[in-house]
mmCIF file of C-alpha atoms in Angstrom:
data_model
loop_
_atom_site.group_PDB
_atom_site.id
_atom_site.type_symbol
_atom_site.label_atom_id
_atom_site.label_comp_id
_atom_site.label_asym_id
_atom_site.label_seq_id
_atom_site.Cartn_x
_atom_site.Cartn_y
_atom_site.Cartn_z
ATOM 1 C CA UNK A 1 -9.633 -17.722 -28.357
ATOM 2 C CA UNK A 2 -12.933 -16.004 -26.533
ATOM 3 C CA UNK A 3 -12.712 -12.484 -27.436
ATOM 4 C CA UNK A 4 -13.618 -10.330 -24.045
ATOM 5 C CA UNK A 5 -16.783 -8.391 -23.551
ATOM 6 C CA UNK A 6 -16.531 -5.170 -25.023
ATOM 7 C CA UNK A 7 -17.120 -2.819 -22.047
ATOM 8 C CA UNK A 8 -15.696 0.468 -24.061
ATOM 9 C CA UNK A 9 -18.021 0.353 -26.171
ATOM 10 C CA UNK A 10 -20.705 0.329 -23.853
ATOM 11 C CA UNK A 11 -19.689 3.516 -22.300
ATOM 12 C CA UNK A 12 -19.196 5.039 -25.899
ATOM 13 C CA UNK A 13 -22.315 4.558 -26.563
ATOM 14 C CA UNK A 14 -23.698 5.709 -23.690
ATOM 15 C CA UNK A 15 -21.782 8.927 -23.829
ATOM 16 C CA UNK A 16 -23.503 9.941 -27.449
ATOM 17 C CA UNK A 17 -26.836 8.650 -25.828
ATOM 18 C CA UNK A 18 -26.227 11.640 -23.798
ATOM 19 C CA UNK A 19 -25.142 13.889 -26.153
ATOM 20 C CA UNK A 20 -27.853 13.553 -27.767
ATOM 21 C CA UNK A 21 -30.143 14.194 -24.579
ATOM 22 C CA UNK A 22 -28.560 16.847 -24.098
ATOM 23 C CA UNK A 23 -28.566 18.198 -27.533
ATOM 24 C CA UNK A 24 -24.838 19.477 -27.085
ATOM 25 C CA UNK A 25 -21.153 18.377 -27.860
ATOM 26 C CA UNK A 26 -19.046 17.094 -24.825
ATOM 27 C CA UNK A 27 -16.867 19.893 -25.973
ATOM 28 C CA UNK A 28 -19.115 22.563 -26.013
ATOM 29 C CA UNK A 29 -20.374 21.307 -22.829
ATOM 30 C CA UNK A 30 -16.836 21.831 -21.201
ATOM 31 C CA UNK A 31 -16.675 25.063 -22.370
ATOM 32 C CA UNK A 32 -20.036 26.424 -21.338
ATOM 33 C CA UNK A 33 -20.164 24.141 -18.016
ATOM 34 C CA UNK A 34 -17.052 26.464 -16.904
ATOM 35 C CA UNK A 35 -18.807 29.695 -16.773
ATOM 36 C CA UNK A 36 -22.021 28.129 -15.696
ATOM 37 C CA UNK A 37 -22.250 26.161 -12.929
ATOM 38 C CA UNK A 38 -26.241 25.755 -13.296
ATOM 39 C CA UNK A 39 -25.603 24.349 -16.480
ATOM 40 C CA UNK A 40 -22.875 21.949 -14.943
ATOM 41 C CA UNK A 41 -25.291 21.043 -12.449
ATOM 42 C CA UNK A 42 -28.619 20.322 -15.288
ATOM 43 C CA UNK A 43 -25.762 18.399 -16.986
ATOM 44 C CA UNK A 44 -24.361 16.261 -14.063
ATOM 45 C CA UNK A 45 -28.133 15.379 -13.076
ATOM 46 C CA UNK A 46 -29.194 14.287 -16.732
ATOM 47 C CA UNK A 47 -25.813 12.243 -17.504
ATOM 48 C CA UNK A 48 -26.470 10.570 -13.972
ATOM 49 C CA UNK A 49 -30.294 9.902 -15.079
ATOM 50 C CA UNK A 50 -29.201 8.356 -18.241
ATOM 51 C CA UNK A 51 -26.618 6.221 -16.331
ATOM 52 C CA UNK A 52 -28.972 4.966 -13.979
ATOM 53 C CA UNK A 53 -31.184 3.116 -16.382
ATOM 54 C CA UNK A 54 -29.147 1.725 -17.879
ATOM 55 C CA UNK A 55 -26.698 0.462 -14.857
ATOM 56 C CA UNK A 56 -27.988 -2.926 -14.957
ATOM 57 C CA UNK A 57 -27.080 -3.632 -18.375
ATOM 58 C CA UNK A 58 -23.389 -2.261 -18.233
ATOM 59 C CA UNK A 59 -23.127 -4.343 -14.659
ATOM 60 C CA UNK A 60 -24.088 -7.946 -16.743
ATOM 61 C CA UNK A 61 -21.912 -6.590 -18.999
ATOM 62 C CA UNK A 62 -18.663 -6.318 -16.764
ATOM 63 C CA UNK A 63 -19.602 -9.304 -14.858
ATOM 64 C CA UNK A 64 -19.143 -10.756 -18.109
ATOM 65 C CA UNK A 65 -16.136 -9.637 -18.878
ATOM 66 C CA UNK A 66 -15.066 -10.674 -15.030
ATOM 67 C CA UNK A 67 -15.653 -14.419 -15.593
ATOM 68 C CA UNK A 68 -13.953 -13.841 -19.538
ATOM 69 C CA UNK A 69 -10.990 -12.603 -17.361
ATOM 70 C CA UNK A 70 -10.877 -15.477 -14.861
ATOM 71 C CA UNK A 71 -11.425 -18.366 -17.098
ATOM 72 C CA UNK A 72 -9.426 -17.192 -19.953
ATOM 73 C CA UNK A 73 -6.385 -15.156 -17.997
ATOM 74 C CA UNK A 74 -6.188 -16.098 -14.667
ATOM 75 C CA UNK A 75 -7.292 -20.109 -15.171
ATOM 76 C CA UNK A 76 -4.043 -20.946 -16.409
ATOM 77 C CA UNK A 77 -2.594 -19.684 -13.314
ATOM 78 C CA UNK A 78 -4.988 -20.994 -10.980
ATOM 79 C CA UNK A 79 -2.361 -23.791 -9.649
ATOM 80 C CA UNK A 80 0.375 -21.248 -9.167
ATOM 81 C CA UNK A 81 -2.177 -19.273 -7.143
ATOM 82 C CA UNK A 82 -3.792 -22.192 -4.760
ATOM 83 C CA UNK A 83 0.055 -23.155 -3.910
ATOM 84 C CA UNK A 84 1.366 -19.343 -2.923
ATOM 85 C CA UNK A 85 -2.068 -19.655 -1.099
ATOM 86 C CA UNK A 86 -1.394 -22.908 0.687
ATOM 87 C CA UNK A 87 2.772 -21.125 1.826
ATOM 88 C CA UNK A 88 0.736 -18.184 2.896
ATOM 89 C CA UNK A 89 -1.704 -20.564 4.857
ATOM 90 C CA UNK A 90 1.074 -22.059 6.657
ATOM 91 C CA UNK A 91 2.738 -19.061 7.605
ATOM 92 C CA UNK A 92 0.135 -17.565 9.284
ATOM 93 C CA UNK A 93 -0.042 -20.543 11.122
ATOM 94 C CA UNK A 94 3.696 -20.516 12.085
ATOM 95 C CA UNK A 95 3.317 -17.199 13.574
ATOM 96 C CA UNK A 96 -0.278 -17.534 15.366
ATOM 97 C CA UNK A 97 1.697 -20.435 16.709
ATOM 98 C CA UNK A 98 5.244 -18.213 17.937
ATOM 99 C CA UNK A 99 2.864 -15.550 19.399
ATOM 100 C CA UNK A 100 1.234 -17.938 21.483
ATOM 101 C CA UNK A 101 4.354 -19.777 22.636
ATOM 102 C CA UNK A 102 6.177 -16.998 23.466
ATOM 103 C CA UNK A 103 4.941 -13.492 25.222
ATOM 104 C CA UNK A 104 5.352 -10.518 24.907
ATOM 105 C CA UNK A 105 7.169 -9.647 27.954
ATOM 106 C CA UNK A 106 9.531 -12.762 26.865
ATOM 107 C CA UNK A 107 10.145 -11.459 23.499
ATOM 108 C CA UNK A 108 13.534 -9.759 22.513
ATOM 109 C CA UNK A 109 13.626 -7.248 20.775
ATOM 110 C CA UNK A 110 14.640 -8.908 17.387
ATOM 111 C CA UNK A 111 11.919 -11.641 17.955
ATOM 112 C CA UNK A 112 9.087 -8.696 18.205
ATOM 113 C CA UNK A 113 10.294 -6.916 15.297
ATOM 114 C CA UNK A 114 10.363 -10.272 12.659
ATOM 115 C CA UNK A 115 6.889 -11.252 14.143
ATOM 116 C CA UNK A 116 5.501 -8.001 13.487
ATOM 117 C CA UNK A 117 6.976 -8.043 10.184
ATOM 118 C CA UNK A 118 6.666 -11.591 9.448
ATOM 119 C CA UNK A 119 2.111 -10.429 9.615
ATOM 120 C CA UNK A 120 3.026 -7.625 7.783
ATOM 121 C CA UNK A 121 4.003 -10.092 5.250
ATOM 122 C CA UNK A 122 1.684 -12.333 5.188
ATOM 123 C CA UNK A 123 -0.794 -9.015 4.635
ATOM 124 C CA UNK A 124 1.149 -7.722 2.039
ATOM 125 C CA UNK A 125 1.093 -10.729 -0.041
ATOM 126 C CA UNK A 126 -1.927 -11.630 0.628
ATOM 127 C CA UNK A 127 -3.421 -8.176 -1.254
ATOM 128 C CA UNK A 128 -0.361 -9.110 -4.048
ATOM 129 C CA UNK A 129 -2.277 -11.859 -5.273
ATOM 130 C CA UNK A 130 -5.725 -10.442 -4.929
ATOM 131 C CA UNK A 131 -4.246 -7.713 -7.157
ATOM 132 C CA UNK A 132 -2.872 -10.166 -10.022
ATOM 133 C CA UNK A 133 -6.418 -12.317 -9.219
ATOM 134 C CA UNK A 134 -7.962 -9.374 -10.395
ATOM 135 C CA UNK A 135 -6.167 -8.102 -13.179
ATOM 136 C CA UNK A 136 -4.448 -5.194 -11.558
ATOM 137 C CA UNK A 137 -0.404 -5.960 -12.038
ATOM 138 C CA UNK A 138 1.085 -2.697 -11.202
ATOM 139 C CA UNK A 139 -1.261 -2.516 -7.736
ATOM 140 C CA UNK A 140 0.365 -5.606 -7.535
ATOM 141 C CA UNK A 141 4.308 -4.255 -8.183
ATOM 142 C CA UNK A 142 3.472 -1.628 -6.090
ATOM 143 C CA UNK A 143 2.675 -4.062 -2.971
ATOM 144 C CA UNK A 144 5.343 -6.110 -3.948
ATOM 145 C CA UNK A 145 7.415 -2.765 -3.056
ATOM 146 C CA UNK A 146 6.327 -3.205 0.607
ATOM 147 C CA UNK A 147 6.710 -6.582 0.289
ATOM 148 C CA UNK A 148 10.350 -6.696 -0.253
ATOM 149 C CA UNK A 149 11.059 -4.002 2.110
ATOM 150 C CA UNK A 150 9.923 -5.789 4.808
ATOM 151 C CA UNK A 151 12.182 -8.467 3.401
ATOM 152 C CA UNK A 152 15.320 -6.381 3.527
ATOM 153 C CA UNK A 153 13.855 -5.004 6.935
ATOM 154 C CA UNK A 154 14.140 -8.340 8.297
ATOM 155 C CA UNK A 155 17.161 -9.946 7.025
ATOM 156 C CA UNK A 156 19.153 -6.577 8.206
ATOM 157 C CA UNK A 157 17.471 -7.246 11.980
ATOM 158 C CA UNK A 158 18.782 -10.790 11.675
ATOM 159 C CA UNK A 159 22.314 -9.295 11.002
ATOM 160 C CA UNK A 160 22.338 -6.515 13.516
ATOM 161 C CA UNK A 161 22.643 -6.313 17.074
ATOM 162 C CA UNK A 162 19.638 -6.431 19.585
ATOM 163 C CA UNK A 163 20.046 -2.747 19.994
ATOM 164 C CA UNK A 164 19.501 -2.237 16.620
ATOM 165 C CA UNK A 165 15.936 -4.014 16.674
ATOM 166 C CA UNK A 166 15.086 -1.715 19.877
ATOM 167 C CA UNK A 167 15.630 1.380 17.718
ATOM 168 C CA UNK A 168 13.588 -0.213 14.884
ATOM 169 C CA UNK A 169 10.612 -0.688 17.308
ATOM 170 C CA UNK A 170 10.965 2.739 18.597
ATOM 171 C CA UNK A 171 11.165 4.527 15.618
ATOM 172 C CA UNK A 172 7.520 4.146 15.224
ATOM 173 C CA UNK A 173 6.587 7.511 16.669
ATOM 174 C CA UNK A 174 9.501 9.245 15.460
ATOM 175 C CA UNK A 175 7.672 8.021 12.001
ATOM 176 C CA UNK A 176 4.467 8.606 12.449
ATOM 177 C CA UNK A 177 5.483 12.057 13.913
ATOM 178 C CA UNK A 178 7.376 12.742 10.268
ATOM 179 C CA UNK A 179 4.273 11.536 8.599
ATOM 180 C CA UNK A 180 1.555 13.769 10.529
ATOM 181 C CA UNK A 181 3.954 17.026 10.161
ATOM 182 C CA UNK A 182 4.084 16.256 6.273
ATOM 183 C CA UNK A 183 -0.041 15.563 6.034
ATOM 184 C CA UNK A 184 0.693 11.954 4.727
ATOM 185 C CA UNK A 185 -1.861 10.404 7.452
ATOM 186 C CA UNK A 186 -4.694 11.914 8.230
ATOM 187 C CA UNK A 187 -6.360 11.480 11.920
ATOM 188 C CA UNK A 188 -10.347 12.008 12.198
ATOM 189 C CA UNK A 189 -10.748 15.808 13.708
ATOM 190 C CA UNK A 190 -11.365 16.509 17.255
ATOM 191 C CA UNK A 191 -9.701 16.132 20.740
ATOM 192 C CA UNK A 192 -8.608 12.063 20.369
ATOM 193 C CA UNK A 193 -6.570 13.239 17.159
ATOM 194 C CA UNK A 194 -4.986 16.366 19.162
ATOM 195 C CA UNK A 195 -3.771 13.650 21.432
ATOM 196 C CA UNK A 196 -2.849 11.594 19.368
ATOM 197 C CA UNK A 197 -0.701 14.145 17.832
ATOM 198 C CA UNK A 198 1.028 14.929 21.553
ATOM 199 C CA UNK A 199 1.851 11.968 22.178
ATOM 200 C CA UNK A 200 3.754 11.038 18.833
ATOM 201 C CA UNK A 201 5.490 14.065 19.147
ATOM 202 C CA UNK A 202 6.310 13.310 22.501
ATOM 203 C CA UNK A 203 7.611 9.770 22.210
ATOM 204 C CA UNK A 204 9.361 10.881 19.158
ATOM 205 C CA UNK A 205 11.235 13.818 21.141
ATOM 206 C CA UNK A 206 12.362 11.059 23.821
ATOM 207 C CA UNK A 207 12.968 8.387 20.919
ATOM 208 C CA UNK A 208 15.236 11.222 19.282
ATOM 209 C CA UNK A 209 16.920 12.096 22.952
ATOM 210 C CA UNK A 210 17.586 7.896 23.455
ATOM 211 C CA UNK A 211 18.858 6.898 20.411
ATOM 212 C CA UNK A 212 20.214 10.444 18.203
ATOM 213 C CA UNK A 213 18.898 12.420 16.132
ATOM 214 C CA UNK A 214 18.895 10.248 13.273
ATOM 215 C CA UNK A 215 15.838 8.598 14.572
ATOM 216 C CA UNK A 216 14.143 11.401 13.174
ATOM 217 C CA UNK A 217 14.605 10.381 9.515
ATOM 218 C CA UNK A 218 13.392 7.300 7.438
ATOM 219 C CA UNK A 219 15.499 4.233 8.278
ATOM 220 C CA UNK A 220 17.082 6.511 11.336
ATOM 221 C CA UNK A 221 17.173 3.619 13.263
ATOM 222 C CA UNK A 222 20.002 1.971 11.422
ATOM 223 C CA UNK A 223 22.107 4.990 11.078
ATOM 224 C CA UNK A 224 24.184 4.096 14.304
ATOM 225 C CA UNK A 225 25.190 0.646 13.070
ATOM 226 C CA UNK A 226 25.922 1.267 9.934
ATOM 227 C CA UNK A 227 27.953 4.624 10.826
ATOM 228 C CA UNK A 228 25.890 7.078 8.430
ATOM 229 C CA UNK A 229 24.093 10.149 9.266
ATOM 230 C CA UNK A 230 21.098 9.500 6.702
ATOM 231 C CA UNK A 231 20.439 6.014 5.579
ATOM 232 C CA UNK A 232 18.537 5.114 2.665
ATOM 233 C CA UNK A 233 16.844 1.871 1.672
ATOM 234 C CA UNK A 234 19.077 1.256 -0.740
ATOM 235 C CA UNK A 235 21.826 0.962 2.153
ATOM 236 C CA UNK A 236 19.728 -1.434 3.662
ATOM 237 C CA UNK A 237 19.315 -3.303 0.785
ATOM 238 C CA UNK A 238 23.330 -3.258 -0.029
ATOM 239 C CA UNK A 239 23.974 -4.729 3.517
ATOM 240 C CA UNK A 240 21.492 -7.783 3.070
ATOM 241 C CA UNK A 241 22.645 -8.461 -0.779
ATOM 242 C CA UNK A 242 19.887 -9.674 -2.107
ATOM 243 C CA UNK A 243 20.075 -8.646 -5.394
ATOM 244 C CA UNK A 244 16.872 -7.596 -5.866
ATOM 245 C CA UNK A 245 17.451 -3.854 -6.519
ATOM 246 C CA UNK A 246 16.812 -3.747 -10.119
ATOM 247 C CA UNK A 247 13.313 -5.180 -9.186
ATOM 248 C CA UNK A 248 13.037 -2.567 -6.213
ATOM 249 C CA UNK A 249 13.597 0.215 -8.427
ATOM 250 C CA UNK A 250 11.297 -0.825 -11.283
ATOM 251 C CA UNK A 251 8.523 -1.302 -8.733
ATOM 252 C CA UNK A 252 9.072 2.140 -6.895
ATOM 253 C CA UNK A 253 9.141 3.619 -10.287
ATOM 254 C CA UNK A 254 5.720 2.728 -10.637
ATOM 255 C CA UNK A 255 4.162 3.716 -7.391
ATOM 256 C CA UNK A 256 2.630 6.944 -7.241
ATOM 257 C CA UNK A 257 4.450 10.086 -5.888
ATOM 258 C CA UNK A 258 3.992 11.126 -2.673
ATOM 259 C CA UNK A 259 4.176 7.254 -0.978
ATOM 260 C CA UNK A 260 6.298 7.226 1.645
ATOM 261 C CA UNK A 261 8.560 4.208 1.727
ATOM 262 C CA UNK A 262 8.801 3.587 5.380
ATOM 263 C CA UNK A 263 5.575 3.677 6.468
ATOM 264 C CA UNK A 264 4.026 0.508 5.678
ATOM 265 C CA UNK A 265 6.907 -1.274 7.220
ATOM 266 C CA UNK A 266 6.971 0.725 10.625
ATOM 267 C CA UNK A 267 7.264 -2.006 12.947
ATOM 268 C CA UNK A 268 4.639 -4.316 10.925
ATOM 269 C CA UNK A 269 1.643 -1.566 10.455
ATOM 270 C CA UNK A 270 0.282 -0.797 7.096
ATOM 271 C CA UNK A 271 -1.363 2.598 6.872
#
């Protein structure tokens, strides 16, 4: 077998051609570059220098290793890969072709709610199999996450009452409001973000007044039907038995802390 370019390497040796420059130790360098942040600075700008010519070489280097990867890895896979592409292909051209047939002001509830996160899907695994195209299988896991909630999402809609679909759609504010108090989405500064801010918090106070105050948690929206005062996904995923969960849990395992699992599927809008 084709052994890979050897990219480490490359940025070992680089790293001792600048220790050498610089006539000091990384280590030493740490320690001094904490008191002095002129030194830091002399360092930063020399390491950069050195980097610069020689940024060609390292690029033919990993474009090397690129095509390694695709001929070697992902070539075997390549028919796999052109048929999830040709079901994804199809799909989007389902639902171009249900948005146009039916409006908006014609849609149910329900029928808004699966569109929405029928393109979520069709996103979602779209950047799934860029990720494993590129080498990156725990990206990947982790959008499979969002994947599969929008999954359970939708086969729970399909189960539920209308009313239940009308909560889901409105819980969009109440969500966004939840994520703006915590700092998880950030708005660009100045008066359209203030706004912005008003009027989440506003439709979430009337979303909250409508439908309880469960709307103001994740997955609020189902609380009424399923008789619970705090719902989690793994209710959700309980009521659609699927029996994915051992999956679900591997893959939230390995998403970084801090993601918050109901925002990419509010109502079919990735953040």
């Amino acid at each position: 077998m084709v052994e890979p370019p050897d990219t480490a390497a490359k940025v070992d040796e680089l790293m001792a051609l600048a220790e050498r420059r610089l006539g000091r130790s990384r280590g030493a360098l740490r320690r001094v570059a904490d008191d002095e942040v002129d030194l830091a600075i002399r360092v930063g700008t020399s390491v950069a220098d050195l980097l610069d010519d020689h940024v060609q070489e390292f690029a033919g280097l990993r474009r090397d290793y690129r095509a390694w990867f695709c001929e070697e890895r992902i070539g075997p896979l390549q028919e796999g890969f052109d048929a999830v592409d040709l079901v994804l292909e199809v799909g989007q051209y389902l639902s171009a072709k249900v948005m146009r047939a039916v409006s908006p002001t014609d849609r149910s509830p329900r029928l808004e709610s699966l569109i929405e996160l029928h393109a979520l899907s069709v996103l979602v695994s779209n950047e799934t199999i860029d990720l494993l195209r590129g080498g990156w299988p725990a990206a990947a896991e982790a959008r499979w996450r969002t994947l599969h909630e929008a999954e359970v999402i939708a086969l729970f809609l399909t189960k539920a009452p209308q009313s239940v679909s009308r909560r889901y759609l409105d819980s969009f504010a109440t969500d966004m409001h939840r994520l703006l108090r915590r700092r998880l989405v950030r708005l660009p500064p100045g008066r359209a973000a203030t706004t912005l801010r008003r009027q989440f918090a506003e439709r979430s106070e009337r979303a909250a007044t409508e439908h309880g105050v469960a709307m103001t948690h994740p997955y609020g929206w189902a609380a009424r039907w399923l008789r619970k005062k705090r719902v989690t996904f793994a209710d959700l995923e309980k009521r659609v038995a699927l029996g994915a969960r051992p999956m679900s849990q591997q893959a939230t395992e390995s998403t970084p802390a801090g993601w918050a699992p109901s925002t990419p599927c509010s109502k079919g809008r990735t953040t």
